[in-house]
mmCIF file of C-alpha atoms in Angstrom:
data_model
loop_
_atom_site.group_PDB
_atom_site.id
_atom_site.type_symbol
_atom_site.label_atom_id
_atom_site.label_comp_id
_atom_site.label_asym_id
_atom_site.label_seq_id
_atom_site.Cartn_x
_atom_site.Cartn_y
_atom_site.Cartn_z
ATOM 1 C CA MET A 1 -219.040 -47.083 -151.442
ATOM 2 C CA PHE A 2 -218.969 -50.918 -152.711
ATOM 3 C CA SER A 3 -215.277 -51.181 -152.674
ATOM 4 C CA PHE A 4 -215.091 -49.985 -149.140
ATOM 5 C CA ILE A 5 -217.957 -52.082 -147.925
ATOM 6 C CA ASN A 6 -215.873 -55.180 -149.306
ATOM 7 C CA PHE A 7 -212.687 -54.394 -147.915
ATOM 8 C CA LEU A 8 -214.282 -54.169 -144.640
ATOM 9 C CA PHE A 9 -215.171 -57.638 -144.496
ATOM 10 C CA PHE A 10 -212.001 -58.505 -146.078
ATOM 11 C CA SER A 11 -210.553 -56.998 -143.193
ATOM 12 C CA ILE A 12 -212.804 -58.382 -140.451
ATOM 13 C CA LYS A 13 -212.020 -61.777 -142.158
ATOM 14 C CA TYR A 14 -208.135 -61.682 -141.941
ATOM 15 C CA THR A 15 -208.449 -60.023 -138.549
ATOM 16 C CA PHE A 16 -209.984 -62.847 -136.958
ATOM 17 C CA ARG A 17 -207.079 -64.260 -138.547
ATOM 18 C CA ASN A 18 -204.544 -62.156 -136.636
ATOM 19 C CA TYR A 19 -203.075 -60.140 -139.332
ATOM 20 C CA SER A 20 -201.920 -56.752 -138.704
ATOM 21 C CA PHE A 21 -203.573 -53.982 -140.683
ATOM 22 C CA LEU A 22 -200.399 -53.462 -142.895
ATOM 23 C CA ARG A 23 -200.840 -57.291 -143.443
ATOM 24 C CA ILE A 24 -204.357 -57.167 -144.300
ATOM 25 C CA LEU A 25 -204.225 -53.981 -146.861
ATOM 26 C CA GLN A 26 -201.036 -55.445 -148.654
ATOM 27 C CA ILE A 27 -202.814 -58.570 -149.114
ATOM 28 C CA TYR A 28 -205.939 -56.776 -150.537
ATOM 29 C CA GLU A 29 -203.557 -55.457 -152.933
ATOM 30 C CA ALA A 30 -201.811 -58.297 -153.823
ATOM 31 C CA SER A 31 -205.292 -60.211 -154.629
ATOM 32 C CA ASN A 32 -206.310 -57.692 -157.025
ATOM 33 C CA LEU A 33 -203.450 -58.377 -159.481
ATOM 34 C CA ASN A 34 -203.579 -61.113 -161.760
ATOM 35 C CA ILE A 35 -200.249 -62.633 -162.113
ATOM 36 C CA GLU A 36 -198.782 -65.161 -165.089
ATOM 37 C CA GLY A 37 -195.190 -66.918 -165.154
ATOM 38 C CA LYS A 38 -192.268 -67.015 -162.893
ATOM 39 C CA ILE A 39 -192.185 -64.710 -160.007
ATOM 40 C CA LEU A 40 -189.020 -64.025 -157.871
ATOM 41 C CA ASP A 41 -190.300 -63.370 -153.929
ATOM 42 C CA LEU A 42 -186.998 -61.206 -153.331
ATOM 43 C CA GLY A 43 -186.198 -61.372 -149.339
ATOM 44 C CA GLY A 44 -188.933 -64.144 -148.654
ATOM 45 C CA ASN A 45 -189.093 -67.828 -147.796
ATOM 46 C CA ASN A 46 -191.651 -70.168 -148.117
ATOM 47 C CA PHE A 47 -193.997 -69.205 -145.557
ATOM 48 C CA SER A 48 -198.060 -69.209 -146.267
ATOM 49 C CA HIS A 49 -198.716 -65.705 -145.050
ATOM 50 C CA ASN A 50 -196.205 -64.409 -147.552
ATOM 51 C CA ILE A 51 -198.043 -61.503 -149.609
ATOM 52 C CA SER A 52 -196.897 -63.314 -152.693
ATOM 53 C CA ASN A 53 -199.497 -65.985 -152.279
ATOM 54 C CA PHE A 54 -202.255 -63.933 -152.529
ATOM 55 C CA PHE A 55 -201.925 -62.854 -156.300
ATOM 56 C CA ASN A 56 -204.574 -64.406 -158.863
ATOM 57 C CA GLY A 57 -203.141 -66.453 -161.639
ATOM 58 C CA LYS A 58 -201.194 -69.006 -162.694
ATOM 59 C CA TYR A 59 -197.586 -68.529 -161.592
ATOM 60 C CA GLU A 60 -194.727 -70.566 -159.828
ATOM 61 C CA ILE A 61 -192.936 -68.706 -156.955
ATOM 62 C CA GLN A 62 -188.998 -68.732 -156.445
ATOM 63 C CA TYR A 63 -187.860 -67.514 -153.255
ATOM 64 C CA ALA A 64 -184.791 -65.675 -152.309
ATOM 65 C CA ASP A 65 -183.230 -64.850 -148.553
ATOM 66 C CA LYS A 66 -180.257 -64.256 -146.371
ATOM 67 C CA PHE A 67 -181.254 -66.902 -144.271
ATOM 68 C CA PRO A 68 -183.241 -69.455 -146.262
ATOM 69 C CA LYS A 69 -185.285 -71.834 -144.788
ATOM 70 C CA ASP A 70 -185.242 -74.806 -146.872
ATOM 71 C CA GLU A 71 -182.698 -75.855 -149.900
ATOM 72 C CA ASN A 72 -184.891 -74.459 -152.557
ATOM 73 C CA THR A 73 -184.618 -70.873 -151.249
ATOM 74 C CA ILE A 74 -182.107 -69.328 -153.276
ATOM 75 C CA LYS A 75 -179.436 -67.538 -150.467
ATOM 76 C CA VAL A 76 -178.679 -63.958 -151.355
ATOM 77 C CA ASP A 77 -177.588 -61.051 -149.394
ATOM 78 C CA LEU A 78 -179.262 -58.255 -150.644
ATOM 79 C CA GLU A 79 -176.733 -55.676 -149.260
ATOM 80 C CA ILE A 80 -173.834 -56.837 -151.818
ATOM 81 C CA ASP A 81 -175.295 -59.567 -154.104
ATOM 82 C CA ALA A 82 -175.565 -57.882 -157.878
ATOM 83 C CA ASP A 83 -176.623 -60.716 -159.653
ATOM 84 C CA LEU A 84 -178.967 -64.246 -159.636
ATOM 85 C CA SER A 85 -178.286 -65.158 -162.837
ATOM 86 C CA GLN A 86 -181.824 -65.899 -163.697
ATOM 87 C CA LYS A 87 -184.808 -63.778 -165.491
ATOM 88 C CA TYR A 88 -187.903 -63.643 -164.007
ATOM 89 C CA ASN A 89 -191.742 -62.084 -165.308
ATOM 90 C CA VAL A 90 -192.368 -61.018 -161.999
ATOM 91 C CA VAL A 91 -189.882 -59.657 -158.941
ATOM 92 C CA CYS A 92 -191.739 -58.922 -155.271
ATOM 93 C CA ILE A 93 -190.034 -56.901 -152.663
ATOM 94 C CA MET A 94 -192.382 -57.165 -149.844
ATOM 95 C CA ASN A 95 -191.411 -55.360 -146.635
ATOM 96 C CA ILE A 96 -187.801 -55.328 -147.815
ATOM 97 C CA LEU A 97 -186.648 -51.801 -148.640
ATOM 98 C CA GLU A 98 -186.541 -50.462 -144.848
ATOM 99 C CA HIS A 99 -184.379 -53.122 -143.630
ATOM 100 C CA ILE A 100 -181.582 -52.907 -146.482
ATOM 101 C CA LYS A 101 -179.080 -50.107 -145.677
ATOM 102 C CA ASN A 102 -177.964 -50.615 -149.173
ATOM 103 C CA TYR A 103 -181.018 -50.664 -150.605
ATOM 104 C CA LYS A 104 -180.379 -48.891 -154.157
ATOM 105 C CA ASN A 105 -178.466 -52.649 -154.421
ATOM 106 C CA VAL A 106 -182.125 -53.890 -153.708
ATOM 107 C CA ILE A 107 -183.850 -52.056 -156.409
ATOM 108 C CA ASN A 108 -180.848 -52.786 -159.062
ATOM 109 C CA LEU A 109 -180.947 -56.317 -158.416
ATOM 110 C CA CYS A 110 -184.718 -56.367 -158.894
ATOM 111 C CA LYS A 111 -184.107 -54.728 -162.464
ATOM 112 C CA ILE A 112 -181.375 -57.122 -163.603
ATOM 113 C CA SER A 113 -183.423 -60.161 -162.368
ATOM 114 C CA LEU A 114 -186.489 -59.198 -164.370
ATOM 115 C CA ASN A 115 -187.450 -60.061 -168.268
ATOM 116 C CA GLN A 116 -187.649 -57.103 -170.777
ATOM 117 C CA ASN A 117 -191.052 -55.604 -169.897
ATOM 118 C CA GLY A 118 -190.845 -57.359 -166.619
ATOM 119 C CA LEU A 119 -193.161 -56.735 -163.591
ATOM 120 C CA LEU A 120 -191.962 -55.269 -160.239
ATOM 121 C CA ILE A 121 -194.346 -55.472 -157.200
ATOM 122 C CA GLY A 122 -193.427 -54.261 -153.943
ATOM 123 C CA SER A 123 -194.935 -52.807 -150.853
ATOM 124 C CA VAL A 124 -193.100 -50.765 -147.574
ATOM 125 C CA PRO A 125 -194.449 -49.421 -144.382
ATOM 126 C CA TYR A 126 -194.710 -46.067 -143.655
ATOM 127 C CA MET A 127 -196.507 -45.250 -140.504
ATOM 128 C CA PHE A 128 -195.710 -48.492 -138.551
ATOM 129 C CA LYS A 129 -193.858 -49.674 -135.448
ATOM 130 C CA ILE A 130 -190.120 -50.291 -135.767
ATOM 131 C CA HIS A 131 -190.030 -54.152 -136.625
ATOM 132 C CA HIS A 132 -186.271 -55.782 -137.167
ATOM 133 C CA SER A 133 -185.483 -58.201 -139.406
ATOM 134 C CA PRO A 134 -182.731 -58.192 -138.069
ATOM 135 C CA ASN A 135 -182.687 -54.202 -138.529
ATOM 136 C CA ASP A 136 -184.790 -51.194 -139.722
ATOM 137 C CA TYR A 137 -183.148 -48.480 -141.147
ATOM 138 C CA PHE A 138 -185.574 -46.234 -143.442
ATOM 139 C CA ARG A 139 -189.387 -45.204 -143.988
ATOM 140 C CA PHE A 140 -190.041 -44.475 -147.857
ATOM 141 C CA SER A 141 -192.351 -41.420 -149.081
ATOM 142 C CA SER A 142 -194.150 -41.803 -152.174
ATOM 143 C CA GLN A 143 -192.104 -39.274 -153.878
ATOM 144 C CA LEU A 144 -188.874 -41.365 -152.863
ATOM 145 C CA ILE A 145 -190.421 -44.524 -154.153
ATOM 146 C CA PHE A 146 -191.073 -42.748 -157.416
ATOM 147 C CA GLU A 147 -187.761 -40.843 -157.983
ATOM 148 C CA GLU A 148 -185.521 -44.186 -157.010
ATOM 149 C CA LEU A 149 -187.657 -46.703 -159.174
ATOM 150 C CA GLU A 150 -187.477 -43.543 -162.035
ATOM 151 C CA THR A 151 -183.912 -43.476 -161.752
ATOM 152 C CA PHE A 152 -183.168 -47.105 -162.306
ATOM 153 C CA GLY A 153 -184.983 -46.933 -165.224
ATOM 154 C CA PHE A 154 -188.646 -48.291 -164.457
ATOM 155 C CA LYS A 155 -191.740 -47.277 -166.393
ATOM 156 C CA ASN A 156 -195.330 -47.319 -165.651
ATOM 157 C CA ILE A 157 -194.869 -46.650 -162.056
ATOM 158 C CA MET A 158 -198.093 -46.622 -159.752
ATOM 159 C CA ILE A 159 -197.727 -45.772 -156.187
ATOM 160 C CA LYS A 160 -200.715 -46.378 -154.211
ATOM 161 C CA PRO A 161 -200.861 -45.340 -150.396
ATOM 162 C CA MET A 162 -202.432 -47.938 -148.515
ATOM 163 C CA GLY A 163 -204.529 -46.975 -145.328
ATOM 164 C CA TYR A 164 -207.797 -44.916 -144.671
ATOM 165 C CA GLY A 165 -206.638 -42.364 -141.925
ATOM 166 C CA VAL A 166 -205.923 -41.708 -138.199
ATOM 167 C CA PHE A 167 -208.394 -44.161 -136.642
ATOM 168 C CA SER A 168 -207.107 -46.972 -138.701
ATOM 169 C CA ASN A 169 -203.189 -46.134 -137.977
ATOM 170 C CA PHE A 170 -204.376 -45.976 -134.461
ATOM 171 C CA TYR A 171 -205.634 -49.514 -134.341
ATOM 172 C CA SER A 172 -202.577 -50.427 -136.384
ATOM 173 C CA PHE A 173 -200.211 -48.964 -133.724
ATOM 174 C CA ILE A 174 -202.447 -50.860 -130.770
ATOM 175 C CA PHE A 175 -202.700 -54.131 -132.676
ATOM 176 C CA ASP A 176 -200.097 -56.245 -131.056
ATOM 177 C CA TYR A 177 -202.001 -55.733 -127.667
ATOM 178 C CA THR A 178 -205.338 -55.568 -128.030
ATOM 179 C CA LYS A 179 -204.879 -59.093 -130.198
ATOM 180 C CA LYS A 180 -204.082 -60.570 -126.856
ATOM 181 C CA ILE A 181 -207.850 -59.889 -125.927
ATOM 182 C CA PRO A 182 -210.302 -62.544 -128.301
ATOM 183 C CA LEU A 183 -212.347 -60.385 -130.798
ATOM 184 C CA LEU A 184 -211.753 -57.247 -129.663
ATOM 185 C CA ASN A 185 -209.835 -56.407 -133.137
ATOM 186 C CA ILE A 186 -212.889 -56.911 -134.829
ATOM 187 C CA PHE A 187 -214.848 -54.377 -132.956
ATOM 188 C CA LEU A 188 -211.846 -52.052 -133.318
ATOM 189 C CA ILE A 189 -210.929 -52.279 -136.791
ATOM 190 C CA THR A 190 -214.644 -52.066 -137.858
ATOM 191 C CA LEU A 191 -215.135 -49.120 -135.905
ATOM 192 C CA SER A 192 -211.532 -47.398 -136.871
ATOM 193 C CA LEU A 193 -212.850 -48.068 -140.706
ATOM 194 C CA LEU A 194 -216.008 -46.479 -140.237
ATOM 195 C CA LEU A 195 -214.801 -43.241 -138.210
ATOM 196 C CA ASP A 196 -212.392 -43.070 -141.354
ATOM 197 C CA LYS A 197 -214.837 -43.379 -143.802
ATOM 198 C CA LEU A 198 -216.742 -40.413 -142.377
ATOM 199 C CA PHE A 199 -213.771 -38.215 -142.286
ATOM 200 C CA PHE A 200 -212.885 -39.165 -145.568
ATOM 201 C CA PHE A 201 -216.132 -37.729 -146.819
ATOM 202 C CA ILE A 202 -215.391 -34.208 -145.001
ATOM 203 C CA ASN A 203 -212.353 -34.174 -146.640
ATOM 204 C CA LYS A 204 -211.018 -35.922 -149.636
ATOM 205 C CA GLY A 205 -207.455 -35.644 -149.126
ATOM 206 C CA TYR A 206 -207.854 -37.135 -145.815
ATOM 207 C CA VAL A 207 -206.417 -40.542 -146.944
ATOM 208 C CA ILE A 208 -203.035 -39.565 -148.778
ATOM 209 C CA HIS A 209 -201.667 -37.893 -145.605
ATOM 210 C CA TYR A 210 -201.702 -41.024 -143.084
ATOM 211 C CA PRO A 211 -200.532 -43.998 -145.055
ATOM 212 C CA VAL A 212 -199.696 -47.072 -142.995
ATOM 213 C CA GLY A 213 -197.390 -48.087 -146.150
ATOM 214 C CA TYR A 214 -197.381 -47.730 -149.505
ATOM 215 C CA PHE A 215 -198.090 -50.652 -152.727
ATOM 216 C CA PHE A 216 -196.368 -49.975 -156.122
ATOM 217 C CA THR A 217 -195.614 -51.629 -159.237
ATOM 218 C CA ALA A 218 -193.353 -50.971 -162.485
ATOM 219 C CA ASN A 219 -192.102 -52.542 -165.058
ATOM 220 C CA LYS A 220 -188.562 -52.850 -166.346
ATOM 221 C CA ASP A 221 -187.952 -50.451 -169.262
#
């Protein structure tokens, strides 16, 4: 119960900053990880709202994207590029796989960019709106994520469904509209989470059937 109350106040804090529910869930999971060393944020640019900025620990981030916003960001086409010629302790793929038609290439690029036993951290949306960046191709289930990572030789695969149920999902769906009304989302997200918590007590399997997205980690074998 304490963890739920902690998340409730965490959600209110970032809702006040106009973050989507998916982004709040991802930041919450990231903030619970302690990271050391060099991170490759694959598909990311140097923006303050990047999920990779919310890890705990001492680390430095290298960004890589097809459309780099500054000269320090590596230019990479995730559909075709096969090697960045550098190794990292951690590789992040946050909200990337759904935008890449050749997503297997991304997983392979993650593997060859990691040091031995390096950590892959990723997240994908599931019950979430179409969001072109510039394209939106897929939604990944936990089973598919596990099987693909296993196929590429990753170990210690952990996949967590993010979300609390149908009420918070509904809030996520209407967020883009309700955020235009000051403070309304503070009330809506609080009510949605409390209702979902009530349904969770009735049915313990309630949460896993309605994920807003998934957060996953794995180690390079």
